[in-house]
Amino acid sequence: MSPTLPQLTDARLTQEGGVATLTLDRHDVRNALTGSALADDIVATAQWVNRCAGVSVLVITGAGSAFSAGGNVKDMANRGGDFAGDVAEVAARYRRGIQRIPLALQDVEVPIIAAVNGPAIGAGFDLANMADIRIASSTAKFGETFLNLGIIPGDGGAWFMQRLIGYQRAFELTLTGRVIDAEEARELGIVLEVVEPEALAARVGELASRIAAQPPKATRLTKRLMKMAQRTELKDFLDLCAVFQGMCHNEPEHLEAVNAMLEAMAKK
């Protein structure tokens, strides 16, 4: 039996088949990740997904016109909320707050698709980059704008983006703080596809459903391998692949998939 959906404060979580969709729902503050409960909601969702065998894909999107505006600039101006206090207090608040998002999403066992419905700025851009795949609306914009405000990417953005598009391109975007449109983001390899706003939900749903139709245990193991390949030497990686493959060969879903393929081949 799948765990019940977690009770969220500033986001909505729905499940349809093997696809769970987390919608950031603070459009009044353009889905800012500070000064809201969205960090708590994202972490709770990540933990729920890992416990829920019935979920094979997690989609993250935003309500309203923005995906996420990142940090709450008004709180920054007032030295309030997450940005109040001395160096030690701010650092502790970052660790207890927004920095829980990259740690939680990095541990999510299923593929994550970011459906970027509008501007993804600062920490909102970084949130999109924490996903495995990004599909963007043509109205989306992306900006690593921290330096424009005299701060650094405190949520791990510098770690994620250079792994996504390489050091030089990530360096230029981060050090200039310029905002790019969806088409340039596609050219740089930040997003996989750009679609018109009215087609975004359907395209993401199509992709998510296709992934969710794959054998679920093998899907989770494959994502794990993809992540581990980034930090493991080849020999150690192959040893791990051998063990994971042994696990797959002993799963009922493997035989079901093989028999389905044999049946399809027999019909040709």
Coordinates of C-alpha atoms in Angstrom, one line a residue:
M1 CA 0.0 0.0 0.0
S2 CA 1.4 3.4 -1.0
P3 CA 2.0 6.0 1.7
T4 CA -0.7 8.7 1.9
L5 CA 0.2 12.1 0.3
P6 CA 2.0 14.4 2.7
Q7 CA 0.3 17.4 4.0
L8 CA 1.8 20.4 2.3
T9 CA 1.5 24.1 3.1
D10 CA 2.5 26.2 0.1
A11 CA 2.5 23.5 -2.6
R12 CA 0.1 21.0 -4.1
L13 CA 1.0 17.3 -4.7
T14 CA -1.1 15.1 -6.9
Q15 CA -0.5 11.5 -8.2
E16 CA -1.8 10.0 -11.4
G17 CA -0.6 6.5 -12.0
G18 CA 3.1 6.4 -11.6
V19 CA 3.5 10.2 -12.0
A20 CA 3.5 12.5 -9.0
T21 CA 3.3 16.3 -9.7
L22 CA 4.5 18.9 -7.2
T23 CA 3.1 22.4 -8.0
L24 CA 4.7 25.3 -6.1
D25 CA 1.6 27.3 -5.1
R26 CA 2.8 30.7 -3.8
H27 CA 2.2 32.7 -7.0
D28 CA 1.6 35.7 -4.8
V29 CA 5.4 35.8 -4.2
R30 CA 6.2 34.2 -7.6
N31 CA 6.9 30.9 -5.8
A32 CA 9.9 32.3 -3.8
L33 CA 11.7 29.6 -2.0
T34 CA 12.5 31.7 1.1
G35 CA 9.9 33.4 3.2
S36 CA 7.6 30.6 2.4
A37 CA 7.0 26.9 3.4
L38 CA 8.1 25.7 -0.1
A39 CA 11.5 24.3 1.1
D40 CA 9.6 22.2 3.7
D41 CA 7.1 21.1 1.1
I42 CA 9.8 20.1 -1.4
V43 CA 11.7 18.1 1.2
A44 CA 8.6 16.4 2.4
T45 CA 7.7 15.4 -1.2
A46 CA 11.2 14.1 -1.9
Q47 CA 11.0 11.9 1.2
W48 CA 7.5 10.7 0.3
V49 CA 8.5 9.7 -3.2
N50 CA 11.3 7.5 -1.9
R51 CA 8.9 5.7 0.3
C52 CA 6.2 5.3 -2.4
A53 CA 6.9 2.4 -4.7
G54 CA 3.9 3.4 -6.8
V55 CA 5.7 6.6 -8.0
S56 CA 8.1 6.3 -10.9
V57 CA 8.4 10.0 -11.9
L58 CA 8.3 13.3 -10.1
V59 CA 7.3 16.4 -12.0
I60 CA 8.0 19.9 -10.4
T61 CA 6.2 23.0 -11.8
G62 CA 4.9 26.3 -10.6
A63 CA 1.5 27.8 -10.3
G64 CA 0.9 31.3 -11.8
S65 CA 3.2 33.1 -14.2
A66 CA 6.6 32.0 -12.6
F67 CA 8.3 28.7 -12.0
S68 CA 10.2 30.3 -9.0
A69 CA 11.7 33.7 -8.4
G70 CA 14.2 32.2 -6.0
G71 CA 14.8 34.2 -2.8
N72 CA 12.5 36.8 -1.4
V73 CA 14.2 40.1 -2.3
K74 CA 12.0 42.2 0.0
D75 CA 13.3 40.1 3.0
M76 CA 16.9 40.7 1.7
A77 CA 16.3 44.5 1.6
N78 CA 14.9 44.4 5.1
R79 CA 17.5 42.0 6.5
G80 CA 14.6 39.9 7.7
G81 CA 13.3 36.4 7.5
D82 CA 16.0 34.0 6.3
F83 CA 18.5 36.8 5.9
A84 CA 18.4 38.3 9.4
G85 CA 21.2 38.2 11.9
D86 CA 25.0 37.9 11.9
V87 CA 27.2 35.6 9.7
A88 CA 26.6 32.6 12.0
E89 CA 22.9 33.1 12.1
V90 CA 22.5 33.5 8.4
A91 CA 24.7 30.5 7.7
A92 CA 22.7 28.3 10.1
R93 CA 19.4 29.4 8.6
Y94 CA 20.7 28.5 5.1
R95 CA 21.7 25.0 6.3
R96 CA 18.3 24.5 8.0
G97 CA 16.4 26.1 5.2
I98 CA 17.0 26.3 1.5
Q99 CA 20.1 24.0 1.5
R100 CA 17.8 21.1 2.4
I101 CA 16.3 21.3 -1.1
P102 CA 19.4 20.2 -3.1
L103 CA 20.2 17.5 -0.5
A104 CA 16.7 16.1 -0.7
L105 CA 16.3 16.3 -4.4
Q106 CA 19.8 14.7 -5.0
D107 CA 18.5 11.7 -3.0
V108 CA 15.3 11.3 -4.9
E109 CA 15.3 7.8 -6.4
V110 CA 13.0 8.4 -9.4
P111 CA 13.5 10.7 -12.4
I112 CA 12.6 14.3 -11.8
I113 CA 11.2 16.5 -14.6
A114 CA 11.0 20.3 -14.2
A115 CA 8.1 21.7 -16.2
V116 CA 9.4 25.3 -16.3
N117 CA 6.2 27.3 -16.9
G118 CA 7.8 30.8 -16.5
P119 CA 10.8 32.6 -15.1
A120 CA 13.2 30.5 -13.1
I121 CA 15.5 33.1 -11.4
G122 CA 18.3 32.7 -8.8
A123 CA 17.5 29.8 -6.6
G124 CA 14.5 29.1 -8.8
F125 CA 16.9 28.5 -11.7
D126 CA 19.0 26.3 -9.4
L127 CA 15.9 24.3 -8.5
A128 CA 15.2 23.6 -12.1
N129 CA 18.8 22.5 -12.6
M130 CA 18.4 19.9 -9.7
A131 CA 16.0 18.0 -11.9
D132 CA 17.1 15.3 -14.4
I133 CA 15.2 16.8 -17.3
R134 CA 13.9 20.3 -18.0
I135 CA 11.1 21.1 -20.4
A136 CA 10.4 24.8 -20.7
S137 CA 7.5 27.0 -21.8
S138 CA 8.5 29.6 -24.5
T139 CA 7.7 32.2 -21.8
A140 CA 10.3 30.8 -19.4
K141 CA 13.4 32.8 -18.6
F142 CA 16.5 31.7 -16.6
G143 CA 19.0 33.7 -14.6
E144 CA 21.8 32.9 -12.1
T145 CA 21.3 36.4 -10.8
F146 CA 22.9 36.2 -7.3
L147 CA 25.9 38.5 -8.1
N148 CA 23.4 41.2 -9.3
L149 CA 22.3 41.3 -5.7
G150 CA 25.8 41.1 -4.2
I151 CA 25.4 37.5 -3.0
I152 CA 26.6 34.1 -4.1
P153 CA 24.6 31.0 -5.1
G154 CA 24.1 29.8 -1.5
D155 CA 21.9 26.9 -2.5
G156 CA 24.5 24.9 -4.5
G157 CA 23.7 26.4 -7.9
A158 CA 27.4 26.6 -8.8
W159 CA 27.7 22.9 -8.2
F160 CA 24.7 21.9 -10.3
M161 CA 25.0 24.2 -13.3
Q162 CA 28.6 23.4 -14.3
R163 CA 27.8 19.7 -14.2
L164 CA 24.9 20.4 -16.5
I165 CA 26.6 22.7 -19.2
G166 CA 30.3 22.8 -18.3
Y167 CA 32.5 25.1 -16.3
Q168 CA 33.0 27.9 -18.9
R169 CA 29.3 28.4 -19.8
A170 CA 28.2 28.1 -16.2
F171 CA 30.9 30.6 -15.2
E172 CA 29.7 33.2 -17.7
L173 CA 26.1 32.9 -16.7
T174 CA 26.9 33.1 -13.0
L175 CA 29.5 35.9 -13.2
T176 CA 27.4 38.1 -15.6
G177 CA 24.1 37.4 -13.9
R178 CA 22.4 37.8 -17.3
V179 CA 18.9 36.5 -17.9
I180 CA 18.4 34.2 -20.9
D181 CA 15.3 33.2 -22.7
A182 CA 14.0 29.6 -23.2
E183 CA 15.5 29.2 -26.6
E184 CA 19.0 30.1 -25.5
A185 CA 18.6 27.8 -22.6
R186 CA 17.8 25.0 -25.0
E187 CA 20.9 25.9 -27.2
L188 CA 23.1 25.8 -24.1
G189 CA 21.7 22.4 -23.0
I190 CA 20.0 23.7 -19.9
V191 CA 16.5 22.6 -21.2
L192 CA 15.8 19.6 -23.4
E193 CA 12.8 21.1 -25.2
V194 CA 10.9 24.4 -25.5
V195 CA 7.1 24.3 -26.2
E196 CA 4.3 26.8 -26.3
P197 CA 2.7 27.5 -22.8
E198 CA -0.5 25.7 -23.6
A199 CA 1.4 22.5 -24.7
L200 CA 3.7 22.3 -21.6
A201 CA 1.6 20.2 -19.4
A202 CA 0.7 17.7 -22.2
R203 CA 4.3 17.4 -23.3
V204 CA 5.7 16.8 -19.8
G205 CA 2.8 14.4 -19.1
E206 CA 3.7 12.4 -22.2
L207 CA 7.3 12.2 -21.3
A208 CA 6.6 11.4 -17.7
S209 CA 4.1 8.7 -18.6
R210 CA 6.6 7.1 -21.0
I211 CA 9.2 6.9 -18.3
A212 CA 6.7 5.7 -15.7
A213 CA 5.7 2.9 -18.0
Q214 CA 9.1 1.3 -17.7
P215 CA 9.7 -1.4 -15.0
P216 CA 9.8 0.7 -11.8
K217 CA 12.5 -1.1 -9.8
A218 CA 14.9 -1.1 -12.8
T219 CA 14.1 2.6 -13.4
R220 CA 15.1 3.5 -9.8
L221 CA 18.3 1.5 -10.1
T222 CA 19.1 3.1 -13.5
K223 CA 18.8 6.6 -12.1
R224 CA 21.0 5.6 -9.2
L225 CA 23.7 4.3 -11.6
M226 CA 23.5 7.5 -13.7
K227 CA 24.2 9.6 -10.6
M228 CA 26.9 7.3 -9.4
A229 CA 28.6 7.3 -12.8
Q230 CA 29.4 11.0 -12.2
R231 CA 31.6 10.3 -9.2
T232 CA 32.8 6.6 -9.5
E233 CA 35.8 5.1 -11.2
L234 CA 35.0 2.8 -14.1
K235 CA 36.1 -0.5 -12.5
D236 CA 34.1 0.2 -9.3
F237 CA 31.2 1.3 -11.4
L238 CA 31.2 -1.9 -13.4
D239 CA 31.2 -3.9 -10.2
L240 CA 28.2 -2.1 -9.0
C241 CA 26.5 -2.6 -12.4
A242 CA 27.0 -6.3 -12.1
V243 CA 25.3 -6.4 -8.7
F244 CA 22.4 -4.2 -9.8
Q245 CA 22.0 -6.4 -13.0
G246 CA 21.9 -9.5 -10.8
M247 CA 19.1 -7.8 -8.8
C248 CA 17.2 -7.0 -12.0
H249 CA 17.4 -10.5 -13.4
N250 CA 15.8 -11.8 -10.2
E251 CA 12.9 -9.4 -10.3
P252 CA 9.5 -10.5 -11.6
E253 CA 9.2 -7.3 -13.6
H254 CA 12.2 -8.4 -15.7
L255 CA 10.5 -11.6 -16.8
E256 CA 7.2 -9.7 -17.5
A257 CA 9.1 -7.3 -19.7
V258 CA 10.9 -10.0 -21.6
N259 CA 7.8 -12.0 -22.2
A260 CA 5.9 -8.9 -23.4
M261 CA 8.8 -8.3 -25.9
L262 CA 8.7 -11.9 -27.1
E263 CA 4.9 -11.7 -27.6
A264 CA 5.3 -8.4 -29.6
M265 CA 8.1 -10.0 -31.7
A266 CA 5.9 -13.0 -32.5
K267 CA 3.1 -10.8 -33.8
K268 CA 5.4 -9.2 -36.4

